[in-house]
Short mmCIF file of C-alpha atoms and ligand atoms in Angstrom, two decimals:
data_model
loop_
_atom_site.label_atom_id
_atom_site.label_comp_id
_atom_site.label_asym_id
_atom_site.label_seq_id
_atom_site.Cartn_x
_atom_site.Cartn_y
_atom_site.Cartn_z
CA UNK A 155 -102.85 116.27 141.79
CA UNK A 156 -100.91 117.83 144.86
CA UNK A 157 -102.73 115.54 147.22
CA UNK A 158 -101.76 112.51 145.41
CA UNK A 159 -98.16 113.68 144.99
CA UNK A 160 -98.16 114.41 149.14
CA UNK A 161 -99.62 110.80 149.46
CA UNK A 162 -96.91 109.30 147.29
CA UNK A 163 -94.25 111.14 149.03
CA UNK A 164 -95.90 110.24 152.63
CA UNK A 165 -96.29 106.64 151.98
CA UNK A 166 -93.17 106.17 150.00
CA UNK A 167 -90.19 104.09 152.09
CA UNK A 168 -87.31 106.07 152.49
CA UNK A 169 -85.30 104.10 149.87
CA UNK A 170 -87.79 105.61 147.18
CA UNK A 171 -86.84 109.33 147.98
CA UNK A 172 -86.73 110.94 144.56
CA UNK A 173 -83.15 111.60 143.39
CA UNK A 174 -82.58 115.13 142.93
CA UNK A 175 -83.23 116.83 139.54
CA UNK A 176 -80.27 117.75 137.42
CA UNK A 177 -79.91 121.52 136.31
CA UNK A 178 -80.59 123.13 132.50
CA UNK A 179 -77.76 121.82 130.51
CA UNK A 180 -77.28 118.55 132.09
CA UNK A 181 -78.55 115.34 130.67
CA UNK A 182 -78.18 111.78 132.06
CA UNK A 183 -78.02 108.74 129.83
CA UNK A 184 -78.17 105.93 132.36
CA UNK A 185 -75.84 103.09 132.26
CA UNK A 186 -76.64 99.58 133.67
CA UNK A 187 -74.95 96.65 135.50
CA UNK A 188 -76.82 93.52 133.99
CA UNK A 189 -76.55 90.60 135.54
CA UNK A 190 -75.84 88.66 132.62
CA UNK A 191 -73.40 90.84 130.62
CA UNK A 192 -70.98 93.68 131.30
CA UNK A 193 -72.02 96.99 132.37
CA UNK A 194 -72.33 100.48 131.19
CA UNK A 195 -71.40 103.28 132.82
CA UNK A 196 -73.36 106.48 133.33
CA UNK A 197 -73.07 108.95 130.47
CA UNK A 198 -73.41 112.83 131.22
CA UNK A 199 -74.04 115.13 128.30
CA UNK A 200 -73.35 118.72 129.21
CA UNK A 201 -74.21 121.88 127.24
CA UNK A 202 -71.00 123.88 126.28
CA UNK A 203 -70.62 127.03 124.06
CA UNK A 204 -69.03 124.77 121.47
CA UNK A 205 -71.17 121.80 121.48
CA UNK A 206 -71.84 118.97 123.91
CA UNK A 207 -69.30 117.31 126.31
CA UNK A 208 -69.95 113.99 127.15
CA UNK A 209 -68.53 112.47 130.46
CA UNK A 210 -67.97 108.61 129.89
CA UNK A 211 -69.16 106.87 126.70
CA UNK A 212 -70.42 103.33 127.76
CA UNK A 213 -69.56 99.97 126.54
CA UNK A 214 -72.23 98.59 124.47
CA UNK A 215 -72.96 100.05 120.94
CA UNK A 216 -76.41 100.71 121.88
CA UNK A 217 -75.42 103.07 124.88
CA UNK A 218 -73.01 104.91 122.56
CA UNK A 219 -76.00 105.21 119.98
CA UNK A 220 -78.19 106.81 122.69
CA UNK A 221 -75.41 109.28 123.26
CA UNK A 222 -74.97 110.12 119.54
CA UNK A 223 -78.82 110.19 118.86
CA UNK A 224 -79.08 112.52 121.67
CA UNK A 225 -76.78 114.97 120.42
CA UNK A 226 -78.44 114.87 116.96
CA UNK A 227 -81.83 115.56 118.56
CA UNK A 228 -80.12 118.30 120.28
CA UNK A 229 -78.66 119.56 116.80
CA UNK A 230 -75.22 119.90 118.37
CA UNK A 231 -72.01 118.28 117.86
CA UNK A 232 -70.33 116.20 120.43
CA UNK A 233 -67.33 118.65 120.84
CA UNK A 234 -65.65 116.91 123.94
CA UNK A 235 -65.34 113.52 125.63
CA UNK A 236 -64.07 113.35 129.33
CA UNK A 237 -63.23 109.89 130.47
CA UNK A 238 -63.44 109.47 134.56
CA UNK A 239 -61.17 106.23 134.24
CA UNK A 240 -60.30 103.66 131.61
CA UNK A 241 -62.87 100.82 132.31
CA UNK A 242 -63.99 99.83 129.17
CA UNK A 243 -67.73 100.27 130.43
CA UNK A 244 -66.68 104.00 130.37
CA UNK A 245 -64.67 104.71 127.17
CA UNK A 246 -65.36 102.03 124.66
CA UNK A 247 -67.90 104.19 123.22
CA UNK A 248 -65.12 106.90 122.70
CA UNK A 249 -64.85 105.01 119.20
CA UNK A 250 -68.45 105.11 118.00
CA UNK A 251 -68.51 108.97 119.01
CA UNK A 252 -64.92 109.49 117.55
CA UNK A 253 -66.27 108.00 114.10
CA UNK A 254 -69.52 110.22 114.20
CA UNK A 255 -67.42 113.20 115.28
CA UNK A 256 -63.79 112.84 114.31
CA UNK A 257 -62.73 116.16 115.81
CA UNK A 258 -63.73 115.13 119.21
CA UNK A 259 -61.52 116.16 121.85
CA UNK A 260 -60.81 113.61 124.31
CA UNK A 261 -59.84 114.25 128.14
CA UNK A 262 -58.64 111.72 130.38
CA UNK A 263 -55.59 110.76 132.58
CA UNK A 264 -52.73 108.82 131.24
CA UNK A 265 -53.54 105.87 133.45
CA UNK A 266 -54.74 103.79 130.06
CA UNK A 267 -51.02 103.40 129.19
CA UNK A 268 -50.00 101.60 132.28
CA UNK A 269 -53.39 99.41 132.35
CA UNK A 270 -52.90 98.39 128.64
CA UNK A 271 -49.67 96.67 129.26
CA UNK A 272 -50.86 95.17 132.60
CA UNK A 273 -54.50 94.47 133.61
CA UNK A 274 -56.03 95.03 129.85
CA UNK A 275 -53.32 92.94 128.74
CA UNK A 276 -54.79 90.08 130.84
CA UNK A 277 -58.02 90.79 129.93
CA UNK A 278 -57.19 90.33 126.35
CA UNK A 279 -55.55 86.88 127.18
CA UNK A 280 -58.72 86.11 129.03
CA UNK A 281 -60.82 87.04 125.88
CA UNK A 282 -58.91 84.86 123.22
CA UNK A 283 -59.45 82.24 125.93
CA UNK A 284 -63.30 82.58 125.86
CA UNK A 285 -63.43 82.96 122.23
CA UNK A 286 -61.84 79.82 121.82
CA UNK A 287 -64.28 77.91 123.91
CA UNK A 288 -66.97 76.51 121.90
CA UNK A 289 -69.49 77.24 124.85
CA UNK A 290 -69.17 80.90 124.58
CA UNK A 291 -72.38 82.26 123.37
CA UNK A 292 -72.90 84.44 120.44
CA UNK A 293 -73.83 87.44 122.65
CA UNK A 294 -70.79 86.82 124.91
CA UNK A 295 -68.72 86.54 121.77
CA UNK A 296 -70.05 89.79 120.46
CA UNK A 297 -69.13 91.67 123.45
CA UNK A 298 -65.93 90.37 123.79
CA UNK A 299 -64.98 91.26 119.94
CA UNK A 300 -66.00 94.77 120.77
CA UNK A 301 -63.72 94.81 123.78
CA UNK A 302 -61.11 93.38 121.69
CA UNK A 303 -61.41 95.66 118.78
CA UNK A 304 -60.49 98.97 121.16
CA UNK A 305 -57.64 96.84 123.05
CA UNK A 306 -56.11 95.78 119.45
CA UNK A 307 -56.25 99.58 118.55
CA UNK A 308 -56.28 101.54 121.69
CA UNK A 309 -55.68 104.82 119.53
CA UNK A 310 -59.49 104.67 118.77
CA UNK A 311 -60.23 105.41 122.40
CA UNK A 312 -57.21 107.22 123.65
CA UNK A 313 -57.20 110.77 125.00
CA UNK A 314 -55.73 113.38 123.21
CA UNK A 315 -55.84 115.94 125.98
CA UNK A 316 -54.16 114.12 129.11
CA UNK A 317 -55.18 115.71 132.35
CA UNK A 318 -52.04 115.80 134.55
CA UNK A 319 -53.34 117.57 137.65
CA UNK A 320 -56.25 119.20 138.92
CA UNK A 321 -56.98 123.05 137.79
CA UNK A 322 -60.00 125.09 136.13
CA UNK A 323 -60.12 124.37 132.62
CA UNK A 324 -62.37 125.44 129.68
CA UNK A 325 -63.90 122.17 127.89
CA UNK A 326 -65.68 122.96 124.80
CA UNK A 327 -65.66 126.59 125.85
CA UNK A 328 -67.26 125.68 129.17
CA UNK A 329 -65.33 126.66 132.32
CA UNK A 330 -65.18 123.42 134.66
CA UNK A 331 -62.81 122.49 137.70
CA UNK A 332 -61.11 119.24 136.64
CA UNK A 333 -59.80 117.10 139.29
CA UNK A 334 -57.29 114.21 138.99
CA UNK A 335 -57.48 111.73 142.03
CA UNK A 336 -54.52 109.66 141.57
CA UNK A 337 -54.26 106.00 143.00
CA UNK A 338 -57.86 105.87 143.70
CA UNK A 339 -60.50 103.56 141.82
CA UNK A 340 -57.74 103.52 138.96
CA UNK A 341 -54.47 105.17 138.56
CA UNK A 342 -55.88 108.30 137.51
CA UNK A 343 -59.50 109.11 138.06
CA UNK A 344 -60.87 112.48 136.70
CA UNK A 345 -63.88 114.00 137.95
CA UNK A 346 -65.54 117.21 137.37
CA UNK A 347 -66.92 119.99 139.43
CA UNK A 348 -68.95 122.56 137.83
CA UNK A 349 -69.25 125.97 139.99
CA UNK A 350 -71.85 127.45 138.04
CA UNK A 351 -74.36 124.75 138.86
CA UNK A 352 -72.69 122.98 141.85
CA UNK A 353 -73.00 119.48 139.98
CA UNK A 354 -70.04 117.09 140.76
CA UNK A 355 -69.58 114.34 138.32
CA UNK A 356 -67.36 111.67 139.76
CA UNK A 357 -67.33 108.62 137.80
CA UNK A 358 -66.59 105.28 139.60
CA UNK A 359 -65.54 107.14 142.52
CA UNK A 360 -68.97 106.44 143.42
CA UNK A 361 -71.03 103.10 142.38
CA UNK A 362 -74.04 102.99 144.06
CA UNK A 363 -74.45 98.99 144.42
CA UNK A 364 -70.88 98.09 145.45
CA UNK A 365 -67.44 99.97 144.96
CA UNK A 366 -66.08 98.23 141.82
CA UNK A 367 -62.26 97.53 143.33
CA UNK A 368 -61.02 95.59 140.32
CA UNK A 369 -58.48 97.95 139.68
CA UNK A 370 -58.67 100.12 143.13
CA UNK A 371 -56.40 101.29 145.80
CA UNK A 372 -59.04 101.18 148.41
CA UNK A 373 -57.01 103.59 150.95
CA UNK A 374 -56.43 106.10 148.07
CA UNK A 375 -60.12 105.85 146.93
CA UNK A 376 -60.89 106.84 150.28
CA UNK A 377 -58.90 109.91 150.27
CA UNK A 378 -60.49 110.96 146.84
CA UNK A 379 -63.97 110.74 148.33
CA UNK A 380 -62.56 113.00 151.13
CA UNK A 381 -61.42 115.58 148.09
CA UNK A 382 -65.04 115.24 146.47
CA UNK A 383 -66.74 116.08 150.10
CA UNK A 384 -64.75 119.33 150.29
CA UNK A 385 -66.44 120.83 146.95
CA UNK A 386 -69.60 122.66 147.49
CA UNK A 387 -71.71 120.43 145.42
CA UNK A 388 -75.44 119.93 145.85
CA UNK A 389 -75.64 117.29 143.13
CA UNK A 390 -73.72 114.17 142.63
CA UNK A 391 -73.34 112.12 139.40
CA UNK A 392 -72.05 108.72 140.21
CA UNK A 393 -70.18 106.61 137.57
CA UNK A 394 -73.36 104.03 138.15
CA UNK A 395 -76.62 104.55 139.60
CA UNK A 396 -79.08 107.48 140.32
CA UNK A 397 -78.05 110.99 140.87
CA UNK A 398 -77.36 111.95 144.63
CA UNK A 399 -77.78 114.43 146.83
CA UNK A 400 -75.01 115.48 149.28
CA UNK A 401 -76.59 113.71 152.25
CA UNK A 402 -76.91 110.74 149.66
CA UNK A 403 -73.14 111.05 149.29
CA UNK A 404 -72.10 111.43 152.69
CA UNK A 405 -74.22 108.01 153.54
CA UNK A 406 -72.48 106.23 150.85
CA UNK A 407 -69.08 107.54 151.49
CA UNK A 408 -69.64 106.44 155.22
CA UNK A 409 -70.67 102.91 153.79
CA UNK A 410 -67.28 102.99 151.62
CA UNK A 411 -65.27 103.65 154.62
CA UNK A 412 -66.85 101.09 157.01
CA UNK A 413 -66.54 98.57 154.47
CA UNK A 414 -62.54 99.04 153.76
CA UNK A 415 -62.37 99.38 157.63
CA UNK A 416 -63.92 96.33 157.92
CA UNK A 417 -61.84 94.67 155.37
CA UNK A 418 -58.63 95.74 157.39
CA UNK A 419 -59.86 94.32 160.60
CA UNK A 420 -59.94 90.88 161.85
CA UNK A 421 -63.91 90.52 161.71
CA UNK A 422 -65.33 87.90 159.63
CA UNK A 423 -66.00 88.26 156.19
CA UNK A 424 -69.46 87.87 156.42
CA UNK A 425 -69.79 90.69 159.05
CA UNK A 426 -68.19 92.96 156.27
CA UNK A 427 -70.57 91.70 153.50
CA UNK A 428 -73.63 92.20 156.02
CA UNK A 429 -71.98 95.54 156.96
CA UNK A 430 -71.97 96.70 153.21
CA UNK A 431 -75.54 95.36 152.63
CA UNK A 432 -76.71 97.40 155.47
CA UNK A 433 -74.99 100.59 155.26
CA UNK A 434 -75.57 100.90 151.51
CA UNK A 435 -79.01 99.42 151.71
CA UNK A 436 -80.75 102.43 150.27
CA UNK A 437 -78.42 102.20 147.08
CA UNK A 438 -79.18 98.60 146.26
CA UNK A 439 -82.07 97.64 144.38
CA UNK A 440 -83.86 94.32 144.96
CA UNK A 441 -82.38 92.76 141.58
CA UNK A 442 -78.71 93.67 142.72
CA UNK A 443 -78.90 92.57 146.34
CA UNK A 444 -77.05 89.11 145.76
CA UNK A 445 -75.13 90.74 143.24
CA UNK A 446 -73.71 93.39 145.94
CA UNK A 447 -73.00 90.83 148.31
CA UNK A 448 -70.95 88.55 146.06
CA UNK A 449 -69.05 91.48 144.60
CA UNK A 450 -68.36 92.84 148.25
CA UNK A 451 -67.15 89.16 149.13
CA UNK A 452 -64.96 89.17 145.93
CA UNK A 453 -63.46 92.54 146.58
CA UNK A 454 -62.69 91.51 150.53
CA UNK A 455 -60.96 88.38 148.95
CA UNK A 456 -58.97 89.84 146.04
CA UNK A 457 -58.37 93.38 147.47
CA UNK A 458 -58.96 93.88 151.18
CA UNK A 459 -57.76 90.45 152.59
CA UNK A 460 -54.97 89.43 150.07
CA UNK A 461 -51.86 89.24 150.69
CA UNK A 462 -49.96 92.48 151.90
CA UNK A 463 -48.01 92.59 148.73
CA UNK A 464 -51.41 92.00 146.58
CA UNK A 465 -53.42 94.76 148.38
CA UNK A 466 -50.74 97.12 147.33
CA UNK A 467 -50.94 95.78 143.55
CA UNK A 468 -52.95 99.26 142.63
CA UNK A 469 -51.57 101.63 144.78
CA UNK A 470 -48.55 101.94 142.74
CA UNK A 471 -48.34 102.88 139.12
CA UNK A 472 -48.87 99.93 136.78
CA UNK A 473 -46.26 98.91 134.71
CA UNK A 474 -45.45 95.56 132.75
CA UNK A 475 -41.96 95.22 134.45
CA UNK A 476 -43.72 95.14 137.94
CA UNK A 477 -46.86 93.56 136.82
CA UNK A 478 -47.66 89.85 138.10
CA UNK A 479 -50.61 88.19 136.81
CA UNK A 480 -53.27 87.76 139.71
CA UNK A 481 -53.18 83.84 141.01
ZN1 ZN B 915 -67.90 101.70 135.87
#
């Protein structure tokens, strides 16, 4: 047994090193980034004196159900949700969980408010167009309708505990360091550090295959990664992808910073895409190689290489008055 394990380790390429294991009291319900439908973020379930804390609740009903099933199996109620950010692949499941556990406390920044009247208002308009198109498949329709239901009734997913600044908090009776990174992957990213277990839960400040920059201020995001690096975590759970060690995070952060730097430089676009694919290679599985390249190309186009004004779109609070629909 020992020998075969040894051989397995010795013969595995670096990319197959095992993810660090989570401490007792932590359970990961992995999200996914399918190539043919919207992603689900990772959900992290943390044991707490008053029940369970769930960080991020996914998009699809199956994902939210897996979270609820796990809680039932544990025989503990979901006492609190923490949303790392407002993206619907991390918040839509709030509604499923709230229906199962109506007293659930939901912690998040207030960034959803600005997003609802800007980015998400545009998403809703796009959803209406897709629904009107007879070519839209039934499964795509189901997905769109689920997203629209929470956009039509945002109170279903809204926080009832707004995180306004970083500090120590007791969530469901468990002491945690709650961090608020303003103007990063979104206008308000919440991430957690648990000093007891030295686990950091960072939402989409880390996404294995490619940083999702749809609503990002790339330089603010870089600063937030610097804040994460300052805490003495040993295990880090990203918004998408496998659990990381400190060394993994450092490598991913370098890849991120190189990509942004390349984006701001005069280097050819292909150089920057190649750079990301190379620097982050260890975090990109074979199935997502092309996806990561296409996404990197798209974010160069829309965020890092767009007009000076467009580059600043998400580097200030989102308001209906200042929002212009992207071209
Ligand atoms: Zn996400």
